[in-house]
Amino acid sequence: MPEKTRATVRGPYRTGIRRREQLVAAAIEVFAEHGYAGGSLRAIAEHAGVSHASLIQHFGSKEGLLTAVLEEWDRRTVQDGLADISGLDYFRRLPEVMAAHQDNRGLLELFTTIAAEASSPLHPAHGFIVRRYATNLATLADHLRQARAAGDIAAMSDAQIDIEVRLVTAALDGIGLQWLLDPSTDVAASVSTYVERAIASWVSGRGDDRR
Amino acid sequence: MPEKTRATVRGPYRTGIRRREQLVAAAIEVFAEHGYAGGSLRAIAEHAGVSHASLIQHFGSKEGLLTAVLEEWDRRTVQDGLADISGLDYFRRLPEVMAAHQDNRGLLELFTTIAAEASSPLHPAHGFIVRRYATNLATLADHLRQARAAGDIAAMSDAQIDIEVRLVTAALDGIGLQWLLDPSTDVAASVSTYVERAIASWVSGRGDDRR
C-alpha cells in the first residue's frame, strides 16, 4: 500500500496490515528455502513468531497464503510497469518488468521454483499455477489481438497468437532462470533482442507459413 | 546401453547393470515427487528395496546419483537426436529433441524442477546445475560459431552469440514448462517458430543494433 495511505491508518487496523505484511514476508522466505510443497504453514508461523491458528485466520489456507505472496510479487513488479499500457507497447515494456524482477531476486527464485515444482499434477499448487499461466497468456493474447485490430501488425491467426504469447512467456521465464543460475546473464539485452525481433516479425508478417 | 551389448553381458556384471538401472529409475521417481533437496537417499533406497549402503556403493553420493539420472535423461533424449549434427542443423533439430522430451514426461518434469529449485545458491545441486547450463550454452555457442565460420550466417559478435544461445535455451525450457502445465501447448509449432525466426535473423543479419 502507498506510504500516504499507510500514514493515515491508525490502531488495530494498521497493526493488522503490518502483521499481514510480516506473514507474507515470512512465507516468501520459507517457500524460497523449502519450496511450496515443503514449506509448511507450521514452519512459516514459527518463522514469523505467530501461532498456526493466527496464520489460518489471516489467509484461510496455504493456497490463500500463496495467493497473497503472488499478489505481493505482482504489486512489486508487473503492475507498476504495465498499468495503462496496451497493444505492442505492452510487449515493449517487458524488459523493464524483468529489471523489476532482478530487484526482487527472492521472489523471482520463489516463483520460478513453485511454477516448476507445480508442473507435477500431484503438486498442491498445480491448479493454481495452471490458472495463473492461463490468465497471463490470455492477457498477452489480448494485447496482441489489440495490435492486430489496430492494424499495428500484419494478419495473424489466433493459433499463431497463442504460439507467440507462449514464446514470449518462455523467453521471460527461461532468461529469468538463467539469470538466477548465472548473474552475468544480460537479461535486458536478451529480452530486448527477443521482443524487438518478435515485433519486427509481427509487423512485417514474414517468415512463417503457419501464420 | 544398446540391446546388442546388453545381450552379451553375463552373470554378476549384468546383474550389477540391471540393479543400477533400477536404482536410477527409483531415484527419478522419488526426485520427481519430492524434488532433489526433498528426495532423500534413504527414501530412494527404500523405494528400490535396497539398503542405504548399497545405494552409496553404486553412486558414491547423492550428487553421483543425480549425475546418473541426468546421464539417463541425455541418453534418452539429447544424444539420440543430436549426435553427428553441427552448425545450423543442430538448431534445426531442436524441435525433435523436444518431441523426445515429451516422450519422457517424468524426466522433463524432474529436470525442470531441479533446475528451478537449484536456482537458490543454498541448494545442494546449485553448482551442478550451474555447470550443466554453462556446458549446454557452450555447446550451442560452438555450433553458432561454426555456422559463422562457414559463412552460413551474417557477422555476429561473441556477445550476441551468447544472447542467442541463452534465448534458444530459454525458449526450450519455457515451452517445456508450459507443456507440463498445459498439455494442449503446441510444442513442435512453438519451437519451430522460434528456431526458424532466429535462423532467418542470423542469416540476414538484420534487425539488431547490438550485433
Short mmCIF file of C-alpha atoms in Angstrom, two decimals:
data_model
loop_
_atom_site.label_atom_id
_atom_site.label_comp_id
_atom_site.label_asym_id
_atom_site.label_seq_id
_atom_site.Cartn_x
_atom_site.Cartn_y
_atom_site.Cartn_z
CA MET A 1 0.00 0.00 0.00
CA PRO A 2 1.28 3.53 -0.76
CA GLU A 3 3.03 5.37 2.08
CA LYS A 4 0.50 8.21 2.09
CA THR A 5 -2.43 5.89 2.70
CA ARG A 6 -0.50 3.94 5.27
CA ALA A 7 0.22 7.11 7.29
CA THR A 8 -3.50 7.80 7.72
CA VAL A 9 -4.29 4.31 9.00
CA ARG A 10 -4.43 4.01 12.77
CA GLY A 11 -4.77 1.49 15.57
CA PRO A 12 -5.71 -2.18 15.27
CA TYR A 13 -6.37 -2.00 11.51
CA ARG A 14 -2.88 -0.69 10.84
CA THR A 15 -1.42 -3.32 13.14
CA GLY A 16 -3.35 -5.94 11.15
CA ILE A 17 -1.92 -4.71 7.84
CA ARG A 18 1.61 -4.73 9.21
CA ARG A 19 1.18 -8.19 10.67
CA ARG A 20 -0.15 -9.43 7.33
CA GLU A 21 2.90 -7.98 5.52
CA GLN A 22 5.20 -9.68 8.04
CA LEU A 23 3.46 -13.01 7.50
CA VAL A 24 3.74 -12.70 3.71
CA ALA A 25 7.45 -11.86 4.09
CA ALA A 26 7.93 -14.93 6.31
CA ALA A 27 6.08 -17.10 3.77
CA ILE A 28 8.30 -15.81 0.95
CA GLU A 29 11.42 -16.76 2.91
CA VAL A 30 10.20 -20.21 3.92
CA PHE A 31 8.79 -21.07 0.46
CA ALA A 32 12.02 -19.82 -1.15
CA GLU A 33 14.07 -22.15 1.04
CA HIS A 34 11.85 -25.26 1.12
CA GLY A 35 9.61 -24.83 -1.92
CA TYR A 36 5.85 -24.59 -1.68
CA ALA A 37 5.18 -28.28 -1.04
CA GLY A 38 8.00 -28.45 1.51
CA GLY A 39 7.31 -25.12 3.26
CA SER A 40 4.72 -25.96 5.93
CA LEU A 41 2.30 -23.47 7.49
CA ARG A 42 3.77 -24.52 10.83
CA ALA A 43 7.30 -23.55 9.69
CA ILE A 44 6.04 -20.20 8.37
CA ALA A 45 4.13 -19.48 11.61
CA GLU A 46 7.23 -20.35 13.63
CA HIS A 47 9.44 -18.14 11.40
CA ALA A 48 7.02 -15.23 11.83
CA GLY A 49 6.62 -15.82 15.57
CA VAL A 50 2.85 -16.34 15.42
CA SER A 51 0.58 -19.32 16.03
CA HIS A 52 -0.57 -21.67 13.30
CA ALA A 53 -4.17 -20.59 14.10
CA SER A 54 -3.29 -16.93 13.56
CA LEU A 55 -1.82 -17.73 10.14
CA ILE A 56 -5.02 -19.58 9.13
CA GLN A 57 -7.08 -16.65 10.48
CA HIS A 58 -5.27 -14.25 8.10
CA PHE A 59 -5.14 -16.36 4.93
CA GLY A 60 -7.67 -19.17 5.29
CA SER A 61 -5.36 -21.83 3.87
CA LYS A 62 -1.91 -22.49 2.44
CA GLU A 63 -3.25 -21.64 -1.03
CA GLY A 64 -4.62 -18.37 0.37
CA LEU A 65 -1.12 -17.57 1.62
CA LEU A 66 0.37 -18.41 -1.80
CA THR A 67 -2.18 -16.08 -3.41
CA ALA A 68 -1.06 -13.30 -1.05
CA VAL A 69 2.60 -13.98 -1.88
CA LEU A 70 1.93 -13.78 -5.63
CA GLU A 71 -0.13 -10.60 -5.18
CA GLU A 72 2.88 -9.11 -3.42
CA TRP A 73 5.07 -10.19 -6.36
CA ASP A 74 2.64 -8.58 -8.84
CA ARG A 75 2.49 -5.43 -6.73
CA ARG A 76 6.28 -5.10 -6.73
CA THR A 77 6.82 -5.91 -10.40
CA VAL A 78 4.16 -6.36 -13.02
CA GLN A 79 1.52 -3.82 -12.01
CA ASP A 80 3.92 -0.90 -11.64
CA GLY A 81 5.43 -1.44 -15.07
CA LEU A 82 2.39 -2.39 -17.09
CA ALA A 83 -0.62 -0.47 -15.80
CA ASP A 84 -2.33 1.60 -18.54
CA ILE A 85 -0.12 0.08 -21.28
CA SER A 86 -1.73 -1.74 -24.18
CA GLY A 87 -1.10 -3.34 -27.57
CA LEU A 88 2.52 -3.61 -28.76
CA ASP A 89 3.69 -1.18 -26.08
CA TYR A 90 2.84 -3.86 -23.52
CA PHE A 91 5.49 -6.10 -25.08
CA ARG A 92 7.98 -3.24 -25.44
CA ARG A 93 7.84 -2.74 -21.66
CA LEU A 94 8.71 -6.35 -20.80
CA PRO A 95 12.46 -5.65 -20.44
CA GLU A 96 11.53 -3.19 -17.66
CA VAL A 97 9.38 -5.81 -15.97
CA MET A 98 12.36 -8.16 -15.98
CA ALA A 99 14.54 -5.41 -14.47
CA ALA A 100 11.97 -5.17 -11.64
CA HIS A 101 12.23 -8.93 -11.13
CA GLN A 102 16.00 -8.55 -10.79
CA ASP A 103 15.39 -6.09 -7.94
CA ASN A 104 13.35 -8.81 -6.20
CA ARG A 105 15.56 -11.84 -6.62
CA GLY A 106 13.97 -13.79 -3.75
CA LEU A 107 10.52 -13.52 -5.32
CA LEU A 108 11.80 -14.47 -8.77
CA GLU A 109 13.52 -17.52 -7.25
CA LEU A 110 10.34 -18.39 -5.42
CA PHE A 111 8.04 -18.06 -8.41
CA THR A 112 10.43 -19.93 -10.72
CA THR A 113 10.66 -22.78 -8.23
CA ILE A 114 6.93 -23.02 -7.47
CA ALA A 115 6.00 -22.94 -11.16
CA ALA A 116 8.40 -25.81 -11.86
CA GLU A 117 7.53 -27.99 -8.87
CA ALA A 118 3.81 -27.40 -9.61
CA SER A 119 4.34 -28.89 -13.10
CA SER A 120 3.53 -32.23 -11.45
CA PRO A 121 -0.26 -32.75 -11.45
CA LEU A 122 0.14 -34.16 -7.92
CA HIS A 123 1.58 -30.88 -6.55
CA PRO A 124 -0.75 -28.95 -4.22
CA ALA A 125 -0.34 -25.72 -6.22
CA HIS A 126 -0.73 -27.36 -9.66
CA GLY A 127 -4.22 -26.00 -10.35
CA PHE A 128 -3.26 -22.59 -9.02
CA ILE A 129 -0.18 -22.26 -11.27
CA VAL A 130 -2.04 -23.66 -14.29
CA ARG A 131 -4.71 -20.96 -13.84
CA ARG A 132 -2.08 -18.27 -13.36
CA TYR A 133 -0.28 -19.16 -16.58
CA ALA A 134 -3.61 -19.32 -18.45
CA THR A 135 -4.52 -15.84 -17.16
CA ASN A 136 -1.13 -14.35 -18.05
CA LEU A 137 -1.19 -15.89 -21.53
CA ALA A 138 -4.73 -14.57 -22.07
CA THR A 139 -3.60 -11.05 -21.08
CA LEU A 140 -0.69 -11.17 -23.55
CA ALA A 141 -3.01 -12.55 -26.28
CA ASP A 142 -5.46 -9.68 -25.65
CA HIS A 143 -2.69 -7.16 -26.25
CA LEU A 144 -1.57 -8.88 -29.43
CA ARG A 145 -5.17 -9.05 -30.73
CA GLN A 146 -5.49 -5.36 -29.88
CA ALA A 147 -2.41 -4.63 -32.02
CA ARG A 148 -3.93 -6.74 -34.80
CA ALA A 149 -7.28 -4.90 -34.62
CA ALA A 150 -5.45 -1.55 -34.71
CA GLY A 151 -3.53 -2.63 -37.82
CA ASP A 152 -0.20 -2.30 -35.96
CA ILE A 153 0.81 -5.81 -37.06
CA ALA A 154 0.19 -7.94 -40.14
CA ALA A 155 -2.60 -10.53 -40.24
CA MET A 156 -2.09 -13.29 -37.67
CA SER A 157 -4.29 -16.27 -36.83
CA ASP A 158 -5.47 -16.89 -33.27
CA ALA A 159 -3.43 -20.12 -33.28
CA GLN A 160 -0.31 -18.14 -34.16
CA ILE A 161 -1.13 -15.57 -31.45
CA ASP A 162 -1.23 -18.45 -28.95
CA ILE A 163 2.23 -19.57 -30.09
CA GLU A 164 3.62 -16.03 -29.94
CA VAL A 165 2.46 -15.34 -26.38
CA ARG A 166 3.76 -18.73 -25.24
CA LEU A 167 7.17 -17.95 -26.75
CA VAL A 168 7.34 -14.51 -25.10
CA THR A 169 6.44 -16.09 -21.77
CA ALA A 170 9.04 -18.83 -22.31
CA ALA A 171 11.74 -16.25 -23.08
CA LEU A 172 10.97 -14.32 -19.87
CA ASP A 173 10.78 -17.46 -17.69
CA GLY A 174 13.87 -19.03 -19.23
CA ILE A 175 16.07 -15.92 -19.14
CA GLY A 176 14.94 -15.33 -15.54
CA LEU A 177 16.06 -18.85 -14.61
CA GLN A 178 19.43 -18.40 -16.36
CA TRP A 179 19.99 -15.11 -14.52
CA LEU A 180 19.28 -16.83 -11.20
CA LEU A 181 21.83 -19.51 -12.12
CA ASP A 182 24.38 -17.07 -13.59
CA PRO A 183 24.19 -13.39 -12.60
CA SER A 184 26.37 -12.46 -15.60
CA THR A 185 23.34 -13.19 -17.86
CA ASP A 186 22.49 -9.98 -19.73
CA VAL A 187 18.76 -10.01 -19.01
CA ALA A 188 17.95 -6.61 -20.55
CA ALA A 189 19.82 -7.30 -23.81
CA SER A 190 18.39 -10.83 -24.11
CA VAL A 191 14.78 -9.83 -23.52
CA SER A 192 15.12 -6.75 -25.76
CA THR A 193 16.59 -8.88 -28.56
CA TYR A 194 13.68 -11.28 -28.22
CA VAL A 195 10.94 -8.63 -28.10
CA GLU A 196 12.36 -6.47 -30.90
CA ARG A 197 12.77 -9.46 -33.23
CA ALA A 198 9.28 -10.75 -32.45
CA ILE A 199 7.66 -7.36 -33.03
CA ALA A 200 9.59 -6.86 -36.30
CA SER A 201 8.32 -10.25 -37.45
CA TRP A 202 4.72 -9.50 -36.38
CA VAL A 203 4.80 -6.13 -38.18
CA SER A 204 6.21 -7.49 -41.43
CA GLY A 205 4.22 -10.74 -41.32
CA ARG A 206 7.13 -12.60 -42.90
CA GLY A 207 8.87 -15.89 -42.40
CA ASP A 208 6.23 -18.28 -41.13
CA ASP A 209 3.86 -20.48 -43.13
CA ARG A 210 1.74 -21.15 -40.04
CA ARG A 211 0.66 -17.53 -39.92
CA MET B 1 23.34 -49.36 -23.11
CA PRO B 2 22.38 -50.79 -26.54
CA GLU B 3 20.42 -54.04 -26.58
CA LYS B 4 23.12 -55.88 -28.56
CA THR B 5 25.78 -55.18 -25.96
CA ARG B 6 23.44 -55.99 -23.13
CA ALA B 7 22.62 -59.44 -24.59
CA THR B 8 26.28 -60.45 -24.47
CA VAL B 9 26.76 -59.47 -20.83
CA ARG B 10 26.51 -62.35 -18.35
CA GLY B 11 26.42 -63.09 -14.66
CA PRO B 12 27.15 -60.70 -11.80
CA TYR B 13 28.22 -57.85 -14.10
CA ARG B 14 24.88 -57.94 -15.90
CA THR B 15 23.05 -58.12 -12.58
CA GLY B 16 25.00 -55.05 -11.48
CA ILE B 17 23.96 -53.11 -14.59
CA ARG B 18 20.32 -54.03 -14.10
CA ARG B 19 20.44 -53.11 -10.45
CA ARG B 20 21.98 -49.76 -11.34
CA GLU B 21 19.19 -49.08 -13.86
CA GLN B 22 16.59 -49.95 -11.22
CA LEU B 23 18.21 -47.57 -8.74
CA VAL B 24 18.28 -44.74 -11.30
CA ALA B 25 14.61 -45.40 -12.07
CA ALA B 26 13.78 -45.27 -8.35
CA ALA B 27 15.74 -42.02 -7.98
CA ILE B 28 13.84 -40.47 -10.92
CA GLU B 29 10.52 -41.31 -9.28
CA VAL B 30 11.47 -40.07 -5.81
CA PHE B 31 13.15 -36.87 -7.10
CA ALA B 32 10.13 -36.21 -9.35
CA GLU B 33 7.80 -36.43 -6.37
CA HIS B 34 9.85 -34.71 -3.65
CA GLY B 35 12.36 -32.64 -5.63
CA TYR B 36 16.10 -33.16 -5.33
CA ALA B 37 16.55 -31.45 -1.96
CA GLY B 38 13.49 -33.25 -0.53
CA GLY B 39 14.20 -36.67 -2.06
CA SER B 40 16.49 -38.40 0.46
CA LEU B 41 18.87 -41.24 -0.34
CA ARG B 42 17.06 -43.21 2.36
CA ALA B 43 13.69 -42.75 0.58
CA ILE B 44 15.23 -43.78 -2.76
CA ALA B 45 16.86 -46.87 -1.21
CA GLU B 46 13.54 -47.83 0.40
CA HIS B 47 11.67 -47.29 -2.89
CA ALA B 48 14.18 -49.51 -4.71
CA GLY B 49 14.20 -52.13 -1.94
CA VAL B 50 17.95 -51.84 -1.27
CA SER B 51 20.00 -50.61 1.67
CA HIS B 52 21.30 -47.07 2.00
CA ALA B 53 24.83 -48.51 1.97
CA SER B 54 24.19 -50.27 -1.34
CA LEU B 55 22.99 -47.01 -2.91
CA ILE B 56 26.17 -45.23 -1.78
CA GLN B 57 28.24 -48.14 -3.09
CA HIS B 58 26.77 -47.68 -6.58
CA PHE B 59 26.83 -43.87 -6.84
CA GLY B 60 29.19 -42.55 -4.17
CA SER B 61 26.90 -39.71 -3.13
CA LYS B 62 23.57 -38.03 -3.79
CA GLU B 63 25.25 -35.86 -6.43
CA GLY B 64 26.63 -39.01 -8.06
CA LEU B 65 23.08 -40.33 -8.25
CA LEU B 66 21.86 -37.05 -9.79
CA THR B 67 24.65 -37.30 -12.37
CA ALA B 68 23.46 -40.82 -13.26
CA VAL B 69 19.86 -39.58 -13.55
CA LEU B 70 20.87 -36.76 -15.91
CA GLU B 71 23.03 -39.15 -17.98
CA GLU B 72 19.95 -41.33 -18.37
CA TRP B 73 17.99 -38.23 -19.49
CA ASP B 74 20.70 -37.36 -22.04
CA ARG B 75 20.79 -40.95 -23.27
CA ARG B 76 17.04 -40.99 -23.86
CA THR B 77 16.78 -37.58 -25.49
CA VAL B 78 19.65 -35.32 -26.48
CA GLN B 79 22.29 -37.80 -27.66
CA ASP B 80 19.98 -39.75 -29.97
CA GLY B 81 18.76 -36.62 -31.74
CA LEU B 82 21.93 -34.58 -31.94
CA ALA B 83 24.90 -36.91 -32.43
CA ASP B 84 26.92 -36.04 -35.56
CA ILE B 85 24.90 -32.86 -36.19
CA SER B 86 26.69 -29.50 -36.34
CA GLY B 87 26.30 -25.82 -37.18
CA LEU B 88 22.80 -24.54 -38.00
CA ASP B 89 21.50 -28.11 -38.42
CA TYR B 90 22.00 -28.55 -34.67
CA PHE B 91 19.40 -25.81 -34.08
CA ARG B 92 17.08 -27.17 -36.78
CA ARG B 93 16.92 -30.49 -34.89
CA LEU B 94 15.81 -28.92 -31.60
CA PRO B 95 12.07 -29.47 -32.27
CA GLU B 96 12.85 -33.22 -32.47
CA VAL B 97 14.73 -33.06 -29.18
CA MET B 98 11.66 -31.50 -27.58
CA ALA B 99 9.49 -34.27 -29.05
CA ALA B 100 11.79 -36.78 -27.33
CA HIS B 101 11.33 -34.88 -24.05
CA GLN B 102 7.56 -35.21 -24.47
CA ASP B 103 8.02 -38.99 -24.65
CA ASN B 104 9.80 -38.81 -21.27
CA ARG B 105 7.48 -36.55 -19.32
CA GLY B 106 8.72 -37.72 -15.90
CA LEU B 107 12.31 -36.80 -16.74
CA LEU B 108 11.30 -33.41 -18.18
CA GLU B 109 9.31 -32.69 -15.01
CA LEU B 110 12.26 -33.76 -12.91
CA PHE B 111 14.85 -31.68 -14.77
CA THR B 112 12.61 -28.61 -14.90
CA THR B 113 12.00 -28.85 -11.15
CA ILE B 114 15.63 -29.47 -10.17
CA ALA B 115 16.91 -26.63 -12.36
CA ALA B 116 14.45 -24.23 -10.73
CA GLU B 117 14.96 -25.32 -7.12
CA ALA B 118 18.73 -25.24 -7.69
CA SER B 119 18.46 -21.56 -8.66
CA SER B 120 18.97 -20.87 -4.95
CA PRO B 121 22.71 -20.72 -4.18
CA LEU B 122 21.91 -22.66 -0.99
CA HIS B 123 20.52 -25.66 -2.88
CA PRO B 124 22.73 -28.79 -2.80
CA ALA B 125 22.64 -29.15 -6.62
CA HIS B 126 23.27 -25.44 -7.34
CA GLY B 127 26.87 -25.87 -8.53
CA PHE B 128 25.95 -28.95 -10.52
CA ILE B 129 23.09 -27.23 -12.40
CA VAL B 130 25.15 -24.06 -12.96
CA ARG B 131 27.89 -26.18 -14.59
CA ARG B 132 25.35 -28.10 -16.67
CA TYR B 133 23.81 -24.90 -18.06
CA ALA B 134 27.27 -23.47 -18.77
CA THR B 135 28.23 -26.64 -20.67
CA ASN B 136 25.00 -26.69 -22.69
CA LEU B 137 25.29 -23.00 -23.56
CA ALA B 138 28.92 -23.52 -24.62
CA THR B 139 27.87 -26.39 -26.92
CA LEU B 140 25.19 -24.23 -28.57
CA ALA B 141 27.66 -21.33 -28.92
CA ASP B 142 30.19 -23.67 -30.60
CA HIS B 143 27.59 -24.62 -33.20
CA LEU B 144 26.68 -21.00 -33.86
CA ARG B 145 30.37 -20.03 -34.18
CA GLN B 146 30.79 -22.95 -36.57
CA ALA B 147 27.94 -21.56 -38.71
CA ARG B 148 29.61 -18.13 -38.56
CA ALA B 149 32.99 -19.55 -39.63
CA ALA B 150 31.34 -21.44 -42.51
CA GLY B 151 29.65 -18.23 -43.69
CA ASP B 152 26.19 -19.74 -43.12
CA ILE B 153 25.13 -16.70 -41.10
CA ALA B 154 25.93 -12.99 -41.21
CA ALA B 155 28.59 -11.44 -38.96
CA MET B 156 27.73 -11.81 -35.27
CA SER B 157 29.72 -10.75 -32.20
CA ASP B 158 30.55 -13.26 -29.46
CA ALA B 159 28.38 -11.20 -27.09
CA GLN B 160 25.43 -11.57 -29.47
CA ILE B 161 26.13 -15.30 -29.79
CA ASP B 162 25.88 -15.54 -26.00
CA ILE B 163 22.48 -13.81 -26.10
CA GLU B 164 21.24 -16.02 -28.95
CA VAL B 165 22.11 -19.31 -27.26
CA ARG B 166 20.58 -18.10 -23.99
CA LEU B 167 17.34 -17.24 -25.82
CA VAL B 168 17.19 -20.62 -27.58
CA THR B 169 17.71 -22.35 -24.23
CA ALA B 170 15.05 -20.13 -22.62
CA ALA B 171 12.55 -20.96 -25.37
CA LEU B 172 13.12 -24.72 -24.91
CA ASP B 173 12.97 -24.56 -21.09
CA GLY B 174 9.96 -22.25 -21.03
CA ILE B 175 7.91 -24.10 -23.65
CA GLY B 176 8.73 -27.38 -21.86
CA LEU B 177 7.38 -25.93 -18.60
CA GLN B 178 4.21 -24.67 -20.32
CA TRP B 179 3.63 -28.08 -21.87
CA LEU B 180 3.97 -29.71 -18.45
CA LEU B 181 1.39 -27.25 -17.09
CA ASP B 182 -0.92 -27.43 -20.14
CA PRO B 183 -0.66 -30.46 -22.45
CA SER B 184 -2.51 -28.54 -25.19
CA THR B 185 0.67 -26.45 -25.69
CA ASP B 186 1.83 -26.96 -29.29
CA VAL B 187 5.48 -27.67 -28.51
CA ALA B 188 6.57 -28.55 -32.05
CA ALA B 189 4.97 -25.46 -33.64
CA SER B 190 6.27 -23.14 -30.89
CA VAL B 191 9.85 -24.38 -31.00
CA SER B 192 9.85 -24.45 -34.84
CA THR B 193 8.53 -20.88 -34.94
CA TYR B 194 11.31 -19.82 -32.58
CA VAL B 195 14.13 -21.65 -34.36
CA GLU B 196 13.07 -20.66 -37.89
CA ARG B 197 12.72 -16.99 -36.95
CA ALA B 198 16.08 -16.99 -35.14
CA ILE B 199 17.90 -18.65 -38.05
CA ALA B 200 16.29 -16.27 -40.59
CA SER B 201 17.50 -13.36 -38.46
CA TRP B 202 21.03 -14.82 -38.12
CA VAL B 203 21.25 -15.42 -41.85
CA SER B 204 20.07 -11.95 -42.87
CA GLY B 205 21.89 -10.17 -40.05
CA ARG B 206 19.05 -7.69 -39.78
CA GLY B 207 17.15 -6.03 -37.00
CA ASP B 208 19.56 -5.71 -34.12
CA ASP B 209 21.97 -2.87 -33.35
CA ARG B 210 23.76 -4.94 -30.71
CA ARG B 211 25.12 -7.29 -33.31
#
